[in-house]
CSV table of C-alpha atoms (C1' of nucleotides) in Angstrom, one decimal:
chain,number,residue,atom,x,y,z
A,188,MET,CA,0.0,0.0,0.0
A,189,ASN,CA,1.5,3.3,-1.1
A,190,VAL,CA,1.7,6.0,1.5
A,191,SER,CA,1.6,9.6,0.3
A,192,LEU,CA,2.7,12.6,2.2
A,193,VAL,CA,0.6,15.7,1.5
A,194,TRP,CA,2.5,18.9,2.2
A,195,PHE,CA,0.0,21.6,3.1
A,196,ARG,CA,1.1,25.2,2.8
A,197,ASP,CA,-1.3,28.1,1.9
A,198,ASP,CA,-4.1,25.7,1.1
A,199,LEU,CA,-5.6,24.8,4.5
A,200,ARG,CA,-8.7,23.0,3.2
A,201,VAL,CA,-9.8,19.5,2.2
A,202,ALA,CA,-12.1,20.3,-0.7
A,203,ASP,CA,-10.7,21.4,-4.0
A,204,HIS,CA,-7.3,20.3,-2.8
A,205,PRO,CA,-5.8,18.4,-5.8
A,206,ALA,CA,-2.8,17.2,-3.9
A,207,LEU,CA,-4.9,15.6,-1.2
A,208,THR,CA,-7.3,14.1,-3.7
A,209,ALA,CA,-4.4,12.6,-5.6
A,210,ALA,CA,-2.9,11.2,-2.4
A,211,ALA,CA,-6.2,9.6,-1.5
A,212,GLY,CA,-6.1,8.0,-4.9
A,213,ASP,CA,-2.6,6.7,-4.3
A,214,GLY,CA,-3.7,4.7,-1.3
A,215,GLN,CA,-3.1,6.1,2.2
A,216,ALA,CA,-2.5,9.8,3.0
A,217,VAL,CA,-0.7,11.7,5.8
A,218,ALA,CA,-0.9,15.4,6.0
A,219,LEU,CA,2.0,17.6,7.0
A,220,TYR,CA,2.2,21.4,7.7
A,221,VAL,CA,5.6,22.9,8.1
A,222,LEU,CA,6.0,26.3,9.7
A,223,ASP,CA,9.0,27.5,7.8
A,224,GLU,CA,10.3,30.9,8.7
A,225,VAL,CA,14.0,30.0,8.4
A,226,SER,CA,14.6,28.9,4.8
A,227,ALA,CA,16.7,31.4,2.7
A,228,GLY,CA,14.6,34.3,1.6
A,229,ILE,CA,11.3,33.1,3.2
A,230,ARG,CA,9.5,36.0,4.9
A,231,PRO,CA,8.5,35.4,8.5
A,232,LEU,CA,4.7,35.8,9.0
A,233,GLY,CA,3.3,38.8,10.8
A,234,GLY,CA,1.5,38.7,14.1
A,235,ALA,CA,-2.0,38.8,12.8
A,236,ALA,CA,-1.1,36.0,10.3
A,237,HIS,CA,0.2,33.9,13.2
A,238,TRP,CA,-3.1,34.3,14.9
A,239,TRP,CA,-5.1,33.2,11.8
A,240,LEU,CA,-2.7,30.3,11.1
A,241,HIS,CA,-3.2,28.9,14.5
A,242,HIS,CA,-6.9,28.7,14.2
A,243,ALA,CA,-6.8,27.5,10.6
A,244,LEU,CA,-4.6,24.6,11.6
A,245,VAL,CA,-7.0,23.6,14.4
A,246,ASP,CA,-9.8,23.7,11.9
A,247,LEU,CA,-7.8,21.8,9.3
A,248,ARG,CA,-7.0,19.0,11.8
A,249,GLN,CA,-10.7,18.6,12.5
A,250,GLU,CA,-11.6,18.4,8.8
A,251,LEU,CA,-8.8,15.9,8.1
A,252,ASP,CA,-9.9,13.9,11.2
A,253,ALA,CA,-13.3,13.5,9.6
A,254,LEU,CA,-11.5,11.9,6.7
A,255,GLY,CA,-9.4,9.7,8.9
A,256,ILE,CA,-6.2,11.5,7.7
A,257,PRO,CA,-3.7,12.5,10.4
A,258,LEU,CA,-2.1,16.0,10.4
A,259,LEU,CA,1.6,16.3,11.5
A,260,LEU,CA,3.1,19.7,12.4
A,261,ARG,CA,6.7,20.5,12.2
A,262,ARG,CA,8.6,23.8,12.5
A,263,GLY,CA,11.8,24.4,10.6
A,264,ALA,CA,13.2,24.5,7.1
A,265,GLY,CA,10.8,23.0,4.6
A,266,LEU,CA,13.4,20.8,2.9
A,267,ASP,CA,14.6,19.3,6.2
A,268,MET,CA,11.2,18.7,7.6
A,269,VAL,CA,9.5,17.3,4.6
A,270,THR,CA,12.4,14.9,3.8
A,271,ALA,CA,12.7,13.8,7.4
A,272,VAL,CA,9.0,13.1,7.7
A,273,ALA,CA,8.8,11.3,4.4
A,274,THR,CA,11.7,9.1,5.4
A,275,GLU,CA,10.4,8.3,8.8
A,276,LEU,CA,7.0,7.5,7.3
A,277,GLY,CA,8.4,5.4,4.5
A,278,ALA,CA,6.3,7.4,2.1
A,279,GLY,CA,6.2,6.4,-1.5
A,280,SER,CA,5.2,9.9,-2.8
A,281,ILE,CA,5.1,13.5,-1.7
A,282,ARG,CA,2.4,15.8,-3.1
A,283,TRP,CA,1.7,19.5,-2.7
A,284,ASN,CA,-0.2,22.3,-4.4
A,285,ARG,CA,2.1,24.8,-6.1
A,286,ARG,CA,3.2,28.2,-4.7
A,287,TYR,CA,4.6,31.0,-6.7
A,288,GLY,CA,7.1,33.1,-4.6
A,289,GLY,CA,10.8,32.9,-5.5
A,290,PRO,CA,12.2,31.4,-2.2
A,291,GLU,CA,9.3,29.0,-1.9
A,292,ARG,CA,9.7,27.7,-5.4
A,293,THR,CA,13.4,27.1,-4.6
A,294,VAL,CA,12.5,25.0,-1.6
A,295,ASP,CA,9.9,23.0,-3.6
A,296,ALA,CA,12.5,22.3,-6.3
A,297,GLU,CA,14.9,21.1,-3.7
A,298,VAL,CA,12.3,18.7,-2.3
A,299,LYS,CA,11.5,17.4,-5.7
A,300,LEU,CA,15.2,16.8,-6.5
A,301,TRP,CA,15.7,15.0,-3.1
A,302,ALA,CA,12.7,12.8,-3.9
A,303,GLN,CA,14.1,11.9,-7.3
A,304,GLU,CA,17.4,11.0,-5.8
A,305,HIS,CA,15.8,8.8,-3.2
A,306,GLY,CA,13.3,7.1,-5.4
A,307,LEU,CA,10.1,8.8,-4.2
A,308,HIS,CA,7.4,10.1,-6.5
A,309,ALA,CA,7.1,13.9,-6.0
A,310,GLU,CA,4.3,15.8,-7.7
A,311,SER,CA,3.0,19.4,-7.6
A,312,HIS,CA,-0.6,20.3,-8.4
A,313,GLN,CA,-2.4,23.5,-9.5
A,314,ALA,CA,-4.8,24.7,-6.8
A,315,ASN,CA,-4.3,28.3,-5.7
A,316,LEU,CA,-4.3,30.3,-9.0
A,317,LEU,CA,-6.9,30.0,-11.8
A,318,HIS,CA,-4.1,30.4,-14.3
A,319,GLU,CA,-0.5,29.5,-14.0
A,320,PRO,CA,1.6,32.6,-14.3
A,321,TRP,CA,4.0,31.2,-16.9
A,322,LYS,CA,1.1,30.1,-19.2
A,323,VAL,CA,0.0,33.6,-20.1
A,324,THR,CA,2.2,36.0,-22.1
A,325,THR,CA,1.6,39.0,-24.3
A,326,GLY,CA,1.8,38.7,-28.0
A,327,ALA,CA,5.5,39.7,-27.7
A,328,GLY,CA,6.1,36.7,-25.3
A,329,GLY,CA,6.7,38.6,-22.1
A,330,PRO,CA,4.6,38.9,-18.9
A,331,TYR,CA,1.7,41.3,-18.8
A,332,ARG,CA,2.3,44.6,-17.1
A,333,VAL,CA,-1.2,46.1,-17.6
A,334,PHE,CA,-4.2,44.6,-15.9
A,335,THR,CA,-6.9,45.0,-18.5
A,336,PRO,CA,-5.3,43.0,-21.3
A,337,PHE,CA,-4.1,40.5,-18.7
A,338,TRP,CA,-7.5,39.8,-17.4
A,339,ARG,CA,-9.1,39.9,-20.8
A,340,THR,CA,-6.8,37.1,-21.8
A,341,VAL,CA,-6.9,35.0,-18.6
A,342,SER,CA,-10.6,35.3,-18.0
A,343,ALA,CA,-11.4,34.0,-21.5
A,344,HIS,CA,-10.2,30.6,-20.4
A,345,ASP,CA,-12.4,27.9,-18.9
A,346,PHE,CA,-11.3,27.0,-15.5
A,347,ARG,CA,-11.7,23.5,-14.0
A,348,ALA,CA,-14.6,22.8,-11.7
A,349,PRO,CA,-13.7,22.6,-8.0
A,350,LEU,CA,-13.1,19.2,-6.6
A,351,ASP,CA,-15.0,17.6,-3.7
A,352,ALA,CA,-13.2,16.5,-0.6
A,353,PRO,CA,-11.9,13.0,-0.9
A,354,ASP,CA,-13.9,10.1,0.5
A,355,PRO,CA,-13.0,8.9,4.0
A,356,GLY,CA,-11.1,5.7,4.3
A,357,HIS,CA,-7.8,6.8,2.8
A,358,GLY,CA,-6.0,7.8,5.9
A,359,PHE,CA,-2.8,6.2,7.1
A,360,ALA,CA,-3.4,4.0,10.1
A,361,GLY,CA,0.1,3.0,11.0
A,362,GLU,CA,2.6,4.4,13.4
A,363,LEU,CA,3.2,8.1,12.8
A,364,PRO,CA,6.4,10.1,13.1
A,365,HIS,CA,6.3,12.6,15.9
A,366,GLY,CA,4.8,16.0,15.4
A,367,ASP,CA,5.0,19.3,17.2
A,368,GLY,CA,2.2,20.5,19.4
A,369,LEU,CA,0.4,23.5,18.0
A,370,GLN,CA,0.3,25.2,21.4
A,371,ASP,CA,4.1,24.9,21.6
A,372,TRP,CA,4.4,27.1,18.5
A,373,GLY,CA,3.2,30.1,20.5
A,374,LEU,CA,1.3,31.6,17.6
A,375,LEU,CA,-1.4,33.2,19.8
A,376,PRO,CA,-0.6,36.5,21.5
A,377,HIS,CA,-0.4,36.8,25.3
A,378,THR,CA,0.9,39.4,27.6
A,379,PRO,CA,-0.7,41.4,26.1
A,380,ASP,CA,-3.5,39.5,24.4
A,381,TRP,CA,-4.2,41.9,21.5
A,382,ALA,CA,-6.4,39.4,19.6
A,383,GLN,CA,-9.7,40.3,21.2
A,384,GLY,CA,-10.7,42.4,18.2
A,385,LEU,CA,-9.7,39.6,15.8
A,386,ARG,CA,-11.9,37.1,17.6
A,387,GLU,CA,-14.8,39.6,17.5
A,388,SER,CA,-14.3,40.2,13.8
A,389,TRP,CA,-13.5,36.7,12.3
A,390,THR,CA,-14.3,33.0,12.4
A,391,PRO,CA,-11.1,31.7,10.9
A,392,THR,CA,-12.4,28.4,9.6
A,393,ALA,CA,-13.0,27.0,6.2
A,394,ALA,CA,-16.7,26.5,6.9
A,395,ALA,CA,-17.0,30.1,7.9
A,396,GLY,CA,-15.4,31.1,4.6
A,397,HIS,CA,-18.0,29.1,2.7
A,398,GLU,CA,-20.8,30.6,4.7
A,399,ARG,CA,-19.5,34.0,4.0
A,400,LEU,CA,-19.2,33.3,0.3
A,401,GLU,CA,-22.8,32.0,0.2
A,402,GLY,CA,-24.1,35.0,2.1
A,403,PHE,CA,-22.3,37.4,-0.2
A,404,LEU,CA,-23.6,35.7,-3.3
A,405,ALA,CA,-27.2,35.5,-2.0
A,406,GLU,CA,-27.5,39.0,-0.5
A,407,ARG,CA,-24.8,41.4,-1.6
A,408,VAL,CA,-23.0,40.7,-4.8
A,409,ALA,CA,-25.7,42.3,-6.9
A,410,ASP,CA,-24.9,45.7,-5.3
A,411,TYR,CA,-21.2,45.1,-5.1
A,412,SER,CA,-19.9,47.6,-7.7
A,413,GLU,CA,-21.4,50.5,-5.8
A,414,ALA,CA,-21.6,49.2,-2.2
A,415,ARG,CA,-17.9,48.1,-2.1
A,416,ASP,CA,-16.8,51.8,-2.1
A,417,ARG,CA,-18.6,52.7,1.1
A,418,PRO,CA,-16.7,51.7,4.2
A,419,ALA,CA,-19.6,52.1,6.7
A,420,ILE,CA,-21.6,49.3,5.1
A,421,ASN,CA,-21.0,45.6,4.6
A,422,GLY,CA,-20.4,46.0,0.9
A,423,THR,CA,-17.3,44.0,0.3
A,424,SER,CA,-17.0,40.3,0.3
A,425,GLY,CA,-14.7,39.9,3.3
A,426,LEU,CA,-13.3,36.7,1.7
A,427,SER,CA,-9.7,37.8,1.4
A,428,PRO,CA,-8.3,36.1,4.5
A,429,TYR,CA,-10.0,32.8,3.5
A,430,LEU,CA,-8.3,33.1,0.1
A,431,ARG,CA,-5.0,34.0,1.7
A,432,TRP,CA,-4.9,30.9,3.8
A,433,GLY,CA,-6.5,28.7,1.1
A,434,GLN,CA,-9.6,27.9,3.2
A,435,LEU,CA,-11.4,28.9,0.0
A,436,SER,CA,-9.9,28.3,-3.4
A,437,PRO,CA,-10.3,30.7,-6.4
A,438,PHE,CA,-11.9,27.8,-8.4
A,439,GLN,CA,-14.6,27.5,-5.7
A,440,ILE,CA,-15.4,31.2,-5.9
A,441,TRP,CA,-15.2,31.3,-9.7
A,442,ALA,CA,-17.6,28.4,-10.0
A,443,ALA,CA,-20.0,29.9,-7.4
A,444,LEU,CA,-20.1,33.3,-9.2
A,445,GLY,CA,-22.1,31.8,-12.0
A,446,PRO,CA,-22.5,32.6,-15.7
A,447,ARG,CA,-22.4,36.4,-15.4
A,448,ARG,CA,-18.8,36.4,-14.0
A,449,ARG,CA,-17.3,37.5,-17.3
A,450,GLU,CA,-19.8,40.4,-17.9
A,451,LEU,CA,-18.8,43.9,-16.9
A,452,ALA,CA,-21.7,45.7,-18.7
A,453,GLY,CA,-23.9,47.7,-16.4
A,454,SER,CA,-21.6,47.4,-13.4
A,455,ASN,CA,-22.7,43.7,-13.1
A,456,GLY,CA,-21.8,42.7,-9.6
A,457,PRO,CA,-20.5,39.2,-10.3
A,458,GLY,CA,-18.4,40.5,-13.1
A,459,VAL,CA,-16.9,43.3,-11.1
A,460,PHE,CA,-16.2,40.9,-8.2
A,461,ALA,CA,-14.6,38.5,-10.6
A,462,THR,CA,-12.1,41.2,-11.6
A,463,GLU,CA,-11.0,41.3,-8.0
A,464,LEU,CA,-10.1,37.6,-8.4
A,465,GLY,CA,-8.4,38.8,-11.5
A,466,TRP,CA,-6.3,41.3,-9.5
A,467,ARG,CA,-5.3,38.6,-7.2
A,468,GLU,CA,-4.1,36.6,-10.2
A,469,PHE,CA,-2.3,39.6,-11.6
A,470,CYS,CA,-0.5,40.3,-8.3
A,471,TRP,CA,0.8,36.7,-8.3
A,472,HIS,CA,1.7,37.0,-11.9
A,473,GLN,CA,3.8,40.0,-11.0
A,474,LEU,CA,5.5,38.2,-8.0
A,475,PHE,CA,6.3,35.2,-10.2
A,476,HIS,CA,8.0,37.4,-12.7
A,477,ASN,CA,9.5,39.7,-10.1
A,478,PRO,CA,10.5,37.7,-7.0
A,479,GLU,CA,11.8,40.9,-5.3
A,480,LEU,CA,8.4,42.6,-5.5
A,481,ALA,CA,8.3,43.4,-1.8
A,482,THR,CA,11.7,45.1,-1.7
A,483,THR,CA,12.4,46.6,-5.1
A,484,ASN,CA,10.7,49.3,-7.2
A,485,LEU,CA,9.4,47.8,-10.4
A,486,ARG,CA,10.0,51.2,-12.1
A,487,THR,CA,13.7,51.9,-11.4
A,488,GLN,CA,13.4,55.6,-11.5
A,489,PHE,CA,11.8,55.4,-8.1
A,490,ASN,CA,15.1,54.3,-6.7
A,491,GLN,CA,15.9,58.1,-6.8
A,492,PHE,CA,12.6,59.2,-5.2
A,493,PRO,CA,13.3,61.6,-2.3
A,494,TRP,CA,11.6,59.7,0.5
A,495,ARG,CA,11.8,61.2,4.0
A,496,ASP,CA,13.8,58.9,6.2
A,497,PRO,CA,12.5,58.1,9.7
A,498,ALA,CA,15.9,56.8,10.7
A,499,ASN,CA,17.4,60.3,10.3
A,500,ASP,CA,14.4,62.6,10.6
A,501,PRO,CA,12.7,62.7,14.0
A,502,ASP,CA,9.6,64.4,12.4
A,503,ALA,CA,9.3,61.6,9.9
A,504,ALA,CA,9.7,59.0,12.6
A,505,ALA,CA,7.0,60.6,14.7
A,506,GLN,CA,4.6,60.9,11.8
A,507,LEU,CA,5.1,57.2,10.8
A,508,GLN,CA,4.3,56.3,14.4
A,509,ALA,CA,1.2,58.5,14.4
A,510,TRP,CA,0.1,56.9,11.1
A,511,LYS,CA,0.5,53.4,12.6
A,512,GLN,CA,-1.4,54.3,15.7
A,513,GLY,CA,-4.2,56.2,13.9
A,514,ARG,CA,-3.4,59.6,15.4
A,515,THR,CA,-2.7,61.6,12.3
A,516,GLY,CA,-5.6,64.0,12.9
A,517,ILE,CA,-7.2,63.0,9.5
A,518,PRO,CA,-10.4,61.1,10.4
A,519,LEU,CA,-10.6,58.7,7.5
A,520,VAL,CA,-6.9,57.8,7.7
A,521,ASP,CA,-7.1,57.3,11.5
A,522,ALA,CA,-10.3,55.3,11.3
A,523,GLY,CA,-8.8,52.9,8.7
A,524,LEU,CA,-5.6,52.4,10.8
A,525,ARG,CA,-7.7,51.8,13.9
A,526,GLU,CA,-9.9,49.4,12.1
A,527,LEU,CA,-6.7,47.5,11.0
A,528,TRP,CA,-5.3,47.3,14.5
A,529,HIS,CA,-8.6,46.2,16.0
A,530,SER,CA,-9.8,43.7,13.4
A,531,GLY,CA,-6.8,42.7,11.3
A,532,ALA,CA,-8.4,44.1,8.2
A,533,MET,CA,-9.3,47.4,6.5
A,534,HIS,CA,-11.9,48.4,4.0
A,535,ASN,CA,-10.5,48.3,0.5
A,536,ARG,CA,-11.1,51.9,-0.4
A,537,VAL,CA,-9.7,53.1,2.9
A,538,ARG,CA,-6.5,51.0,2.3
A,539,MET,CA,-5.9,53.2,-0.8
A,540,VAL,CA,-6.5,56.3,1.2
A,541,VAL,CA,-4.2,55.5,4.1
A,542,ALA,CA,-1.5,54.3,1.6
A,543,SER,CA,-1.8,57.4,-0.5
A,544,PHE,CA,-1.5,59.5,2.7
A,545,LEU,CA,1.6,57.7,3.9
A,546,ILE,CA,3.3,57.8,0.5
A,547,LYS,CA,2.3,61.1,-0.8
A,548,ASN,CA,1.4,63.4,2.1
A,549,LEU,CA,4.0,62.1,4.5
A,550,ARG,CA,6.3,61.1,1.7
A,551,LEU,CA,7.4,58.0,3.5
A,552,ASP,CA,8.6,54.9,1.6
A,553,TRP,CA,5.9,52.5,0.5
A,554,ARG,CA,7.9,49.7,2.0
A,555,LEU,CA,7.3,51.1,5.5
A,556,GLY,CA,3.6,50.9,5.0
A,557,GLU,CA,3.9,47.5,3.3
A,558,ALA,CA,5.7,46.1,6.3
A,559,TRP,CA,3.1,47.4,8.7
A,560,PHE,CA,0.3,45.9,6.7
A,561,TRP,CA,2.2,42.6,6.5
A,562,ASP,CA,2.4,42.5,10.3
A,563,THR,CA,-1.1,43.6,11.1
A,564,LEU,CA,-3.4,42.2,8.3
A,565,VAL,CA,-4.9,38.7,8.5
A,566,ASP,CA,-5.1,38.7,4.7
A,567,ALA,CA,-1.7,40.0,3.6
A,568,ASP,CA,0.0,37.7,1.1
A,569,ALA,CA,3.4,37.9,-0.5
A,570,ALA,CA,2.0,39.1,-3.8
A,571,SER,CA,-1.1,41.3,-3.2
A,572,ASN,CA,0.4,43.4,-0.4
A,573,PRO,CA,3.6,44.6,-2.1
A,574,ALA,CA,1.9,44.8,-5.6
A,575,ASN,CA,-0.8,47.1,-4.3
A,576,TRP,CA,1.6,49.3,-2.3
A,577,GLN,CA,3.7,49.7,-5.4
A,578,TRP,CA,0.6,50.5,-7.4
A,579,VAL,CA,-0.3,53.4,-5.0
A,580,ALA,CA,3.3,54.6,-5.0
A,581,GLY,CA,3.4,54.6,-8.8
A,582,SER,CA,6.5,52.4,-8.8
A,583,GLY,CA,4.7,49.3,-9.8
A,584,ALA,CA,3.0,47.6,-12.7
A,585,ASP,CA,0.0,49.4,-14.2
A,586,ALA,CA,0.7,52.1,-11.6
A,587,SER,CA,-1.6,55.1,-11.0
A,588,PRO,CA,-0.4,58.3,-12.5
A,589,TYR,CA,1.6,60.4,-10.0
A,590,PHE,CA,-0.8,63.3,-9.9
A,591,ARG,CA,-3.5,61.0,-8.7
A,592,ILE,CA,-3.3,61.9,-5.0
A,593,PHE,CA,-6.2,61.0,-2.8
A,594,ASN,CA,-7.6,63.8,-0.6
A,595,PRO,CA,-8.8,61.9,2.5
A,596,VAL,CA,-11.3,64.7,3.3
A,597,THR,CA,-12.8,64.6,-0.1
A,598,GLN,CA,-12.8,60.8,0.0
A,599,ALA,CA,-14.7,60.8,3.3
A,600,LYS,CA,-17.3,63.2,1.9
A,601,LYS,CA,-17.8,61.1,-1.1
A,602,PHE,CA,-17.9,57.6,0.5
A,603,ASP,CA,-18.7,58.2,4.1
A,604,ALA,CA,-20.9,61.3,3.9
A,605,GLU,CA,-22.6,60.8,7.2
A,606,GLY,CA,-19.4,60.0,9.0
A,607,ARG,CA,-20.6,56.6,10.2
A,608,TYR,CA,-17.3,54.9,9.5
A,609,THR,CA,-15.1,57.6,11.0
A,610,THR,CA,-17.2,58.1,14.2
A,611,HIS,CA,-17.4,54.3,14.7
A,612,TRP,CA,-13.6,54.0,14.9
A,613,ILE,CA,-13.0,57.5,16.4
A,614,PRO,CA,-15.6,58.1,19.1
A,615,GLU,CA,-13.7,61.2,20.3
A,616,LEU,CA,-14.7,63.0,17.0
A,617,LEU,CA,-18.0,63.5,18.8
A,618,THR,CA,-16.5,64.8,22.1
A,619,GLY,CA,-14.1,67.2,20.5
A,620,ALA,CA,-10.9,65.6,21.9
A,621,TYR,CA,-9.6,64.8,18.5
A,622,PRO,CA,-6.1,66.2,17.5
A,623,GLU,CA,-5.3,68.6,14.6
A,624,PRO,CA,-3.9,67.2,11.4
A,625,ILE,CA,-0.1,66.4,11.6
A,626,VAL,CA,0.4,67.8,8.1
A,627,ASP,CA,-1.3,70.3,5.8
A,628,LEU,CA,-3.0,68.3,3.0
A,629,GLN,CA,-2.7,71.0,0.3
A,630,GLU,CA,1.0,71.8,1.1
A,631,THR,CA,2.1,68.2,1.2
A,632,ARG,CA,0.2,67.5,-2.0
A,633,ARG,CA,2.2,70.1,-3.8
A,634,GLU,CA,5.4,68.8,-2.3
A,635,ALA,CA,4.5,65.3,-3.5
A,636,LEU,CA,3.9,66.5,-7.0
A,637,ASP,CA,7.3,68.2,-6.9
A,638,ALA,CA,9.0,65.1,-5.6
A,639,TYR,CA,7.4,63.0,-8.4
A,640,ALA,CA,8.4,65.6,-11.0
A,641,SER,CA,12.0,65.3,-9.7
A,642,ILE,CA,12.3,61.6,-10.8
A,643,LYS,CA,11.0,62.0,-14.3
A,644,ASP,CA,13.3,60.5,-17.0
B,192,DT,C1',8.5,47.6,-37.6
B,193,DT,C1',5.4,51.1,-36.9
B,194,DT,C1',1.3,52.9,-35.4
B,195,DT,C1',-2.5,53.4,-32.6
B,196,DG,C1',-5.5,53.3,-28.7
B,197,DA,C1',-5.7,52.7,-24.1
B,198,DG,C1',-4.5,52.7,-19.2
B,199,DT,C1',-8.8,50.2,-11.4
B,200,DT,C1',-10.3,53.2,-7.8
B,201,DG,C1',-8.4,61.3,-8.3
B,202,DT,C1',-8.3,66.4,-7.5
B,203,DT,C1',-8.7,71.0,-8.6
B,204,DC,C1',-9.9,74.9,-11.1
B,205,DG,C1',-12.6,77.7,-13.8
B,206,DA,C1',-16.6,78.4,-16.7
C,274,DG,C1',-24.0,72.9,-7.7
C,275,DT,C1',-22.2,70.9,-12.0
C,276,DC,C1',-19.3,69.9,-15.7
C,277,DG,C1',-15.2,69.3,-18.5
C,278,DA,C1',-10.5,70.1,-18.9
C,279,DA,C1',-5.9,69.9,-17.1
C,280,DC,C1',-2.7,67.4,-14.8
C,281,DA,C1',2.4,65.0,-18.2
C,282,DA,C1',4.0,62.3,-20.7
C,283,DC,C1',4.9,57.3,-21.0
C,284,DT,C1',4.4,52.6,-21.4
C,285,DC,C1',2.1,48.8,-22.8
C,286,DA,C1',-0.4,45.6,-25.9
C,287,DA,C1',-1.9,44.5,-30.1
C,288,DA,C1',-3.0,45.3,-34.9
DNA sequence: TTTTGAGTTGTTCGA
DNA sequence: GTCGAACAACTCAAA
């Protein structure tokens, strides 16, 4: 009887999991999750991500238990852990769903090489992107750099139907190698326990993700194209963390969206929402072709941009701190950053506003904001987070023109006219104890335009 | 090879 | 209050 080791990564689900389905077909399956924050180039997870991961693993273990498949946990370098467990288990094959970051692909290639050298079958499967990044090129043969033609090409394809979870009865019943205890990983915060807001805001299980998807499709997707811009109402899908951790797959969402998912006419809700899946694909496309996306400007003229430096400029350092803590004196900006700190998420439109404020009004490097989001968001992934920060900065693919500078006061008037969102997160707006703005919006806007003009050519 | 049309999410100013 | 133009050219994708 062949025993297959299924290496789980950012795909913490049992349905539409091609590696798990194939392993069940092989004979007997054992699941392994490796918390790898030490392999070369791998980015350690942020605090909010650790919180979500802990609960997602508890949930995954329950779902696998129902199939009779054991889940082992190991912490360390992916190559060392996977090869050790495969050896101890006497596995005949190792299977996983593909990932697309540079350091991660290096690790996976090393595991595949080790398997070949040791006579094991090793196979990767497509699960987390609708379309493999290397399979789509422009007419000239290169990667797309503009979203619209990218999505026009990709979305014209037919994507496979999502898979059901495998039938029970394919779990490995022999003696298992040892695994770590999840509690011993210390992923949950204590002293202080800052996760109260996360617990109030999220149920980090696959079942909750499916419920959220069903509720969104039944009640809200029709109004999505308008409602998603208003932060005080429940107009967005709220599915991003479930996609981030793979508790939902893009194939499941694509299938559930139904036949109008390719239509954009008349601000069709399913079509507009499908383009958000398209942006996720486009971000991973960018990361695949630019592994340094989180650290390097895609447009190299931005290497000369005159950022203010918190390390040498006390005013800049204080303003960065005020931004993180939601005390800039700009209500929409502060509301967004307080929402982030409380809930581990931020409304999509407000993300653009706070990013524009950091980059353009405070003239602080987009990488500083990207790092804060990486640490505090439950949905930050290695592609979408840096790609979107570069988009706001103007340094990235399909970047917004440099003169497009959000005015957070104007944005609040347009999208939160009654101030419901801002007063929810900033109650002192009503008592008058709220601080003055830390910068003048008009003056810093002009300075940003000058700074952008200075790097032309 | 050259040409052409287009490019997520904005703001301000002046008529 | 409302509307259109200016903002600045450049890069990209495809014909």
